[in-house]
């Protein structure tokens, strides 16, 4: 039976550490880290995420602003807002909650965020630096939060990443690709599988570390997992009965894996912890 990786507990430890760090920054240097979260439109899941992020900021002593804009906001207005936030001295991190409602163009809007306040790590400058980093110590100041959280969870198990076979299922810019880059920077041998991959089962079974971010409920079954592997399930899928499940068939997979994240309570809490961590790091950087 696998060890269940408690993402909530790992995230809480990080958040407790950040809270202490923020208190110290305020006391010794008069700096309060600040995060602006911009939400366009009425997507209910996005609203929940933005509220969770703002609440987490509050708990850690981080100043936060939630900015709500209507779904029909013209792109120019959104870009102007981003420019204002770039100049705002109270704000060290800018988060544009995705997806943006059409016809807004995410790529264009994300490019306008100051790379030094890009706490989501989605600006092309930071993504480019992630691509060019050969080793972990060459990574840009901000890397995407969800994959960064995946690495922390793998490390929390004490598993050696260097030299092992890691398979990432999914190639999105938000999760799959940066997860692959981070695992490479940790010196794993990385394979990326995606929707057109043939023999997904055989590829997954090679994985000492398996990161799954496909957005397909229970895509990965127990028979696709190498006995003893570390399985990180990024997927969040809501079933017709309202239950949340991951991309891995958790109940069966936990009998084969060495360690495995649950959904919920695995990767999700880590995404928020890494966002706070990036915001605090940004405040420290801006203070020199
Ligand atoms: P996405 O839809 O952008 O990408 C999904 C990827 O999976 C694609 O690259 C696609 O090629 C691949 N894929 C789809 N079907 C496949 C199949 N049958 N076999 C192999 N590969 C397949 O999604 P995303 O934004 O990367 O998110 C993936 C999942 O992770 C979603 O469930 C999302 O809700 C979840 N997610 C969770 C968090 C968190 O904090 N917990 C954060 C981001 C995303």
Short mmCIF file of C-alpha atoms and ligand atoms in Angstrom, two decimals:
data_model
loop_
_atom_site.label_atom_id
_atom_site.label_comp_id
_atom_site.label_asym_id
_atom_site.label_seq_id
_atom_site.Cartn_x
_atom_site.Cartn_y
_atom_site.Cartn_z
CA UNK A 1 0.00 0.00 0.00
CA UNK A 2 1.41 3.38 -1.06
CA UNK A 3 2.29 6.22 1.23
CA UNK A 4 -0.36 8.89 0.70
CA UNK A 5 1.37 12.22 0.11
CA UNK A 6 -0.39 14.80 2.25
CA UNK A 7 -0.26 17.90 0.05
CA UNK A 8 -2.31 19.87 2.55
CA UNK A 9 0.24 19.27 5.30
CA UNK A 10 3.25 20.01 3.06
CA UNK A 11 1.55 23.20 1.85
CA UNK A 12 0.68 24.24 5.40
CA UNK A 13 4.32 23.89 6.47
CA UNK A 14 5.37 26.14 3.59
CA UNK A 15 2.64 28.65 4.46
CA UNK A 16 3.65 28.70 8.12
CA UNK A 17 7.25 29.37 7.10
CA UNK A 18 6.12 32.19 4.79
CA UNK A 19 4.00 33.74 7.53
CA UNK A 20 7.04 33.93 9.78
CA UNK A 21 9.11 35.33 6.92
CA UNK A 22 6.50 38.01 6.14
CA UNK A 23 6.33 39.04 9.80
CA UNK A 24 10.12 39.37 9.83
CA UNK A 25 10.13 41.38 6.58
CA UNK A 26 7.57 43.77 8.04
CA UNK A 27 9.31 44.15 11.36
CA UNK A 28 12.86 44.49 10.15
CA UNK A 29 12.44 46.19 6.79
CA UNK A 30 8.92 47.62 6.73
CA UNK A 31 8.00 45.56 3.66
CA UNK A 32 4.58 43.96 3.17
CA UNK A 33 4.44 41.65 0.14
CA UNK A 34 1.42 42.36 -2.07
CA UNK A 35 -0.49 40.29 -4.62
CA UNK A 36 -3.10 41.52 -7.11
CA UNK A 37 -5.48 38.91 -8.49
CA UNK A 38 -7.41 39.93 -11.60
CA UNK A 39 -10.56 38.03 -12.49
CA UNK A 40 -12.45 38.76 -15.70
CA UNK A 41 -15.96 37.40 -16.06
CA UNK A 42 -18.12 35.14 -13.96
CA UNK A 43 -16.44 31.71 -14.15
CA UNK A 44 -17.53 30.16 -10.82
CA UNK A 45 -14.43 27.93 -10.46
CA UNK A 46 -12.16 30.93 -11.13
CA UNK A 47 -14.01 32.90 -8.43
CA UNK A 48 -13.43 30.10 -5.93
CA UNK A 49 -9.71 29.97 -6.82
CA UNK A 50 -9.27 33.75 -6.53
CA UNK A 51 -11.02 33.79 -3.15
CA UNK A 52 -8.88 30.90 -1.89
CA UNK A 53 -5.71 32.70 -3.00
CA UNK A 54 -6.79 35.98 -1.33
CA UNK A 55 -7.66 34.15 1.90
CA UNK A 56 -4.30 32.38 1.89
CA UNK A 57 -2.57 35.76 1.44
CA UNK A 58 -4.46 37.18 4.39
CA UNK A 59 -3.45 34.25 6.60
CA UNK A 60 0.20 34.71 5.69
CA UNK A 61 0.12 38.48 6.27
CA UNK A 62 0.42 39.23 2.55
CA UNK A 63 -1.53 42.26 1.27
CA UNK A 64 -3.92 41.25 -1.52
CA UNK A 65 -6.24 43.00 -3.94
CA UNK A 66 -9.00 41.23 -5.83
CA UNK A 67 -9.93 43.05 -9.01
CA UNK A 68 -13.12 41.93 -10.74
CA UNK A 69 -13.87 43.01 -14.29
CA UNK A 70 -16.94 42.20 -16.39
CA UNK A 71 -16.67 39.51 -19.09
CA UNK A 72 -17.05 42.12 -21.85
CA UNK A 73 -14.03 44.13 -20.68
CA UNK A 74 -12.13 45.39 -23.74
CA UNK A 75 -8.60 44.02 -24.02
CA UNK A 76 -7.14 47.54 -23.94
CA UNK A 77 -8.74 48.20 -20.54
CA UNK A 78 -7.32 44.96 -19.14
CA UNK A 79 -3.87 45.76 -20.53
CA UNK A 80 -4.05 49.27 -19.01
CA UNK A 81 -4.93 47.75 -15.65
CA UNK A 82 -1.93 45.42 -15.89
CA UNK A 83 0.28 48.43 -16.68
CA UNK A 84 -1.06 50.23 -13.59
CA UNK A 85 -0.34 47.18 -11.43
CA UNK A 86 3.17 46.97 -12.93
CA UNK A 87 3.75 50.48 -11.53
CA UNK A 88 1.98 49.94 -8.20
CA UNK A 89 4.61 49.82 -5.43
CA UNK A 90 2.32 47.92 -3.05
CA UNK A 91 2.00 45.07 -5.52
CA UNK A 92 4.83 42.54 -5.97
CA UNK A 93 2.87 39.84 -7.73
CA UNK A 94 0.23 40.03 -10.48
CA UNK A 95 -2.01 37.10 -11.15
CA UNK A 96 -4.34 37.02 -14.14
CA UNK A 97 -6.81 34.25 -13.36
CA UNK A 98 -7.13 31.96 -16.39
CA UNK A 99 -8.98 31.18 -18.54
CA UNK A 100 -9.86 34.66 -19.80
CA UNK A 101 -13.26 34.86 -21.50
CA UNK A 102 -13.11 35.20 -25.31
CA UNK A 103 -12.27 37.27 -27.27
CA UNK A 104 -9.57 38.32 -24.75
CA UNK A 105 -6.21 36.93 -25.80
CA UNK A 106 -4.36 35.36 -22.86
CA UNK A 107 -1.03 35.36 -24.61
CA UNK A 108 -1.16 39.10 -25.29
CA UNK A 109 -2.37 39.98 -21.78
CA UNK A 110 0.22 37.79 -20.01
CA UNK A 111 2.99 39.42 -22.04
CA UNK A 112 2.08 42.78 -20.51
CA UNK A 113 2.76 41.64 -16.94
CA UNK A 114 6.12 42.90 -15.70
CA UNK A 115 8.33 39.74 -15.68
CA UNK A 116 9.54 40.86 -12.23
CA UNK A 117 5.96 40.62 -10.90
CA UNK A 118 5.04 37.49 -12.86
CA UNK A 119 4.41 35.26 -9.83
CA UNK A 120 2.57 32.70 -12.00
CA UNK A 121 5.67 32.29 -14.15
CA UNK A 122 3.71 32.52 -17.41
CA UNK A 123 5.49 35.49 -18.99
CA UNK A 124 7.48 34.45 -22.11
CA UNK A 125 10.66 35.83 -20.51
CA UNK A 126 10.30 33.55 -17.49
CA UNK A 127 9.16 30.58 -19.59
CA UNK A 128 12.17 31.15 -21.87
CA UNK A 129 14.52 31.22 -18.90
CA UNK A 130 12.93 28.01 -17.63
CA UNK A 131 13.65 26.42 -21.01
CA UNK A 132 17.26 27.55 -21.04
CA UNK A 133 18.07 26.56 -17.44
CA UNK A 134 20.36 23.58 -17.48
CA UNK A 135 20.44 23.15 -13.73
CA UNK A 136 18.11 23.96 -10.86
CA UNK A 137 20.16 26.97 -9.74
CA UNK A 138 19.74 28.55 -13.19
CA UNK A 139 15.94 28.68 -13.02
CA UNK A 140 14.18 32.06 -13.39
CA UNK A 141 12.89 33.79 -10.23
CA UNK A 142 9.36 32.58 -10.97
CA UNK A 143 8.36 29.18 -12.30
CA UNK A 144 4.74 28.06 -12.75
CA UNK A 145 3.22 27.26 -9.36
CA UNK A 146 1.52 23.90 -9.98
CA UNK A 147 4.57 22.10 -11.43
CA UNK A 148 6.79 23.72 -8.79
CA UNK A 149 4.42 22.27 -6.19
CA UNK A 150 4.71 18.83 -7.86
CA UNK A 151 8.49 18.89 -7.41
CA UNK A 152 8.12 19.83 -3.72
CA UNK A 153 5.73 16.92 -3.24
CA UNK A 154 8.10 14.47 -4.94
CA UNK A 155 10.92 15.75 -2.74
CA UNK A 156 8.75 15.44 0.36
CA UNK A 157 8.83 11.67 -0.16
CA UNK A 158 12.64 11.65 0.00
CA UNK A 159 12.79 10.25 -3.56
CA UNK A 160 15.96 10.91 -5.54
CA UNK A 161 15.01 12.64 -8.84
CA UNK A 162 18.43 12.70 -10.50
CA UNK A 163 18.87 9.97 -13.10
CA UNK A 164 15.46 8.32 -12.68
CA UNK A 165 12.80 7.91 -15.37
CA UNK A 166 10.12 10.56 -15.06
CA UNK A 167 7.03 10.55 -17.25
CA UNK A 168 4.76 13.58 -17.55
CA UNK A 169 1.32 12.98 -19.06
CA UNK A 170 0.12 16.28 -20.55
CA UNK A 171 1.92 19.05 -22.41
CA UNK A 172 0.10 22.23 -21.42
CA UNK A 173 2.08 25.44 -20.90
CA UNK A 174 0.61 25.72 -17.40
CA UNK A 175 1.46 22.25 -16.10
CA UNK A 176 2.86 19.55 -18.40
CA UNK A 177 5.66 21.40 -20.21
CA UNK A 178 7.02 23.29 -17.20
CA UNK A 179 6.80 20.10 -15.09
CA UNK A 180 8.97 18.37 -17.69
CA UNK A 181 11.46 21.29 -17.65
CA UNK A 182 11.68 21.25 -13.84
CA UNK A 183 12.25 17.50 -13.77
CA UNK A 184 14.99 17.95 -16.39
CA UNK A 185 16.58 20.66 -14.26
CA UNK A 186 16.55 18.09 -11.45
CA UNK A 187 18.44 15.73 -13.82
CA UNK A 188 15.67 13.17 -14.42
CA UNK A 189 15.30 11.39 -17.76
CA UNK A 190 12.00 12.85 -18.91
CA UNK A 191 9.35 11.57 -21.30
CA UNK A 192 6.32 13.69 -22.14
CA UNK A 193 3.16 11.87 -23.18
CA UNK A 194 0.07 13.56 -24.58
CA UNK A 195 -3.22 12.98 -26.37
CA UNK A 196 -1.55 11.60 -29.50
CA UNK A 197 0.86 9.32 -27.65
CA UNK A 198 0.74 5.67 -28.67
CA UNK A 199 1.13 2.96 -26.00
CA UNK A 200 0.60 5.28 -23.06
CA UNK A 201 0.43 2.25 -20.77
CA UNK A 202 3.96 1.02 -21.62
CA UNK A 203 5.39 4.52 -21.32
CA UNK A 204 3.77 5.14 -17.93
CA UNK A 205 4.98 1.78 -16.66
CA UNK A 206 8.58 2.91 -17.22
CA UNK A 207 8.12 5.81 -14.81
CA UNK A 208 9.81 5.92 -11.44
CA UNK A 209 8.09 9.29 -11.14
CA UNK A 210 4.75 9.75 -12.89
CA UNK A 211 3.17 13.21 -13.10
CA UNK A 212 -0.29 13.18 -14.63
CA UNK A 213 -1.91 16.39 -15.88
CA UNK A 214 -4.36 15.40 -18.61
CA UNK A 215 -7.71 16.50 -17.20
CA UNK A 216 -9.20 13.05 -17.88
CA UNK A 217 -10.83 11.32 -14.94
CA UNK A 218 -9.06 8.08 -13.97
CA UNK A 219 -7.05 7.96 -17.22
CA UNK A 220 -4.17 6.23 -15.44
CA UNK A 221 -5.10 2.83 -14.06
CA UNK A 222 -3.19 0.61 -11.63
CA UNK A 223 -1.85 -1.51 -14.52
CA UNK A 224 -0.08 1.55 -15.95
CA UNK A 225 1.97 2.17 -12.81
CA UNK A 226 5.40 0.73 -12.09
CA UNK A 227 5.34 -0.90 -8.65
CA UNK A 228 6.82 1.50 -6.11
CA UNK A 229 6.58 4.59 -8.35
CA UNK A 230 5.90 8.11 -7.06
CA UNK A 231 2.59 9.20 -8.59
CA UNK A 232 1.64 12.89 -8.67
CA UNK A 233 -1.92 13.44 -9.82
CA UNK A 234 -2.54 17.00 -10.98
CA UNK A 235 -5.95 16.36 -12.54
CA UNK A 236 -9.12 17.78 -11.07
CA UNK A 237 -12.30 16.37 -12.60
CA UNK A 238 -15.80 16.87 -11.28
CA UNK A 239 -17.98 13.80 -11.75
CA UNK A 240 -21.74 13.86 -12.36
CA UNK A 241 -22.34 13.06 -8.65
CA UNK A 242 -20.37 16.20 -7.72
CA UNK A 243 -17.34 14.25 -6.49
CA UNK A 244 -13.84 15.46 -7.41
CA UNK A 245 -11.48 12.86 -8.82
CA UNK A 246 -8.00 13.02 -10.29
CA UNK A 247 -6.54 11.67 -13.52
CA UNK A 248 -5.38 8.55 -11.69
CA UNK A 249 -7.61 5.75 -10.46
CA UNK A 250 -6.55 6.43 -6.88
CA UNK A 251 -8.11 3.47 -5.06
CA UNK A 252 -6.47 0.86 -7.30
CA UNK A 253 -3.27 2.84 -7.94
CA UNK A 254 -2.45 3.16 -4.25
CA UNK A 255 -2.06 -0.62 -4.08
CA UNK A 256 0.77 -0.45 -6.66
CA UNK A 257 2.48 2.93 -6.25
CA UNK A 258 5.16 3.64 -3.65
CA UNK A 259 3.63 7.00 -2.88
CA UNK A 260 0.72 8.87 -4.40
CA UNK A 261 -1.12 12.19 -4.08
CA UNK A 262 -4.87 12.18 -3.39
CA UNK A 263 -7.39 14.43 -5.15
CA UNK A 264 -8.38 16.65 -3.46
CA UNK A 265 -5.64 17.32 -0.92
CA UNK A 266 -2.58 16.64 -3.06
CA UNK A 267 -1.31 19.06 -5.69
CA UNK A 268 -4.08 21.68 -5.31
CA UNK A 269 -2.96 23.12 -1.94
CA UNK A 270 0.63 23.26 -3.20
CA UNK A 271 -0.30 25.56 -6.11
CA UNK A 272 -1.46 28.21 -3.64
CA UNK A 273 1.55 27.73 -1.36
CA UNK A 274 3.92 28.23 -4.31
CA UNK A 275 2.04 31.36 -5.38
CA UNK A 276 2.51 32.85 -1.91
CA UNK A 277 6.14 31.79 -1.93
CA UNK A 278 6.70 33.54 -5.29
CA UNK A 279 4.99 36.70 -4.00
CA UNK A 280 7.20 36.85 -0.90
CA UNK A 281 10.30 36.17 -3.04
CA UNK A 282 9.26 38.98 -5.39
CA UNK A 283 8.85 41.46 -2.52
CA UNK A 284 12.31 40.54 -1.25
CA UNK A 285 13.84 40.89 -4.71
CA UNK A 286 12.25 44.28 -5.30
CA UNK A 287 13.67 45.49 -1.98
CA UNK A 288 17.12 44.40 -3.11
P1 LIG B 1 -4.95 21.05 -20.69
O1 LIG B 1 -6.30 20.61 -21.16
O2 LIG B 1 -4.41 22.35 -21.10
O3 LIG B 1 -3.89 19.94 -21.12
C1 LIG B 1 -4.17 18.57 -20.99
C2 LIG B 1 -3.05 17.79 -21.61
O4 LIG B 1 -3.31 16.41 -21.45
C3 LIG B 1 -2.85 18.04 -23.10
O5 LIG B 1 -1.50 18.35 -23.34
C4 LIG B 1 -3.26 16.73 -23.77
O6 LIG B 1 -2.41 16.41 -24.86
C5 LIG B 1 -3.10 15.72 -22.66
N1 LIG B 1 -4.07 14.65 -22.76
C6 LIG B 1 -5.41 14.78 -22.90
N2 LIG B 1 -5.99 13.56 -23.01
C7 LIG B 1 -4.99 12.65 -22.96
C8 LIG B 1 -4.95 11.24 -23.05
N3 LIG B 1 -6.07 10.53 -23.22
N4 LIG B 1 -3.75 10.64 -22.97
C9 LIG B 1 -2.63 11.35 -22.80
N5 LIG B 1 -2.60 12.71 -22.71
C10 LIG B 1 -3.77 13.34 -22.79
O7 LIG B 1 -5.00 20.92 -19.10
P2 LIG B 1 -4.05 21.53 -17.96
O8 LIG B 1 -4.32 22.97 -17.79
O9 LIG B 1 -2.64 21.08 -18.15
O10 LIG B 1 -4.66 20.78 -16.69
C11 LIG B 1 -4.63 19.38 -16.59
C12 LIG B 1 -5.42 18.95 -15.38
O11 LIG B 1 -4.81 19.49 -14.22
C13 LIG B 1 -6.86 19.45 -15.34
O12 LIG B 1 -7.67 18.49 -14.72
C14 LIG B 1 -6.79 20.69 -14.48
O13 LIG B 1 -8.01 20.96 -13.82
C15 LIG B 1 -5.75 20.26 -13.49
N6 LIG B 1 -5.01 21.38 -12.87
C16 LIG B 1 -4.90 21.35 -11.53
C17 LIG B 1 -4.21 22.35 -10.89
C18 LIG B 1 -4.08 22.31 -9.40
O14 LIG B 1 -3.62 23.27 -8.81
N7 LIG B 1 -4.41 21.20 -8.76
C19 LIG B 1 -3.63 23.40 -11.62
C20 LIG B 1 -3.74 23.37 -13.01
C21 LIG B 1 -4.43 22.35 -13.62
#
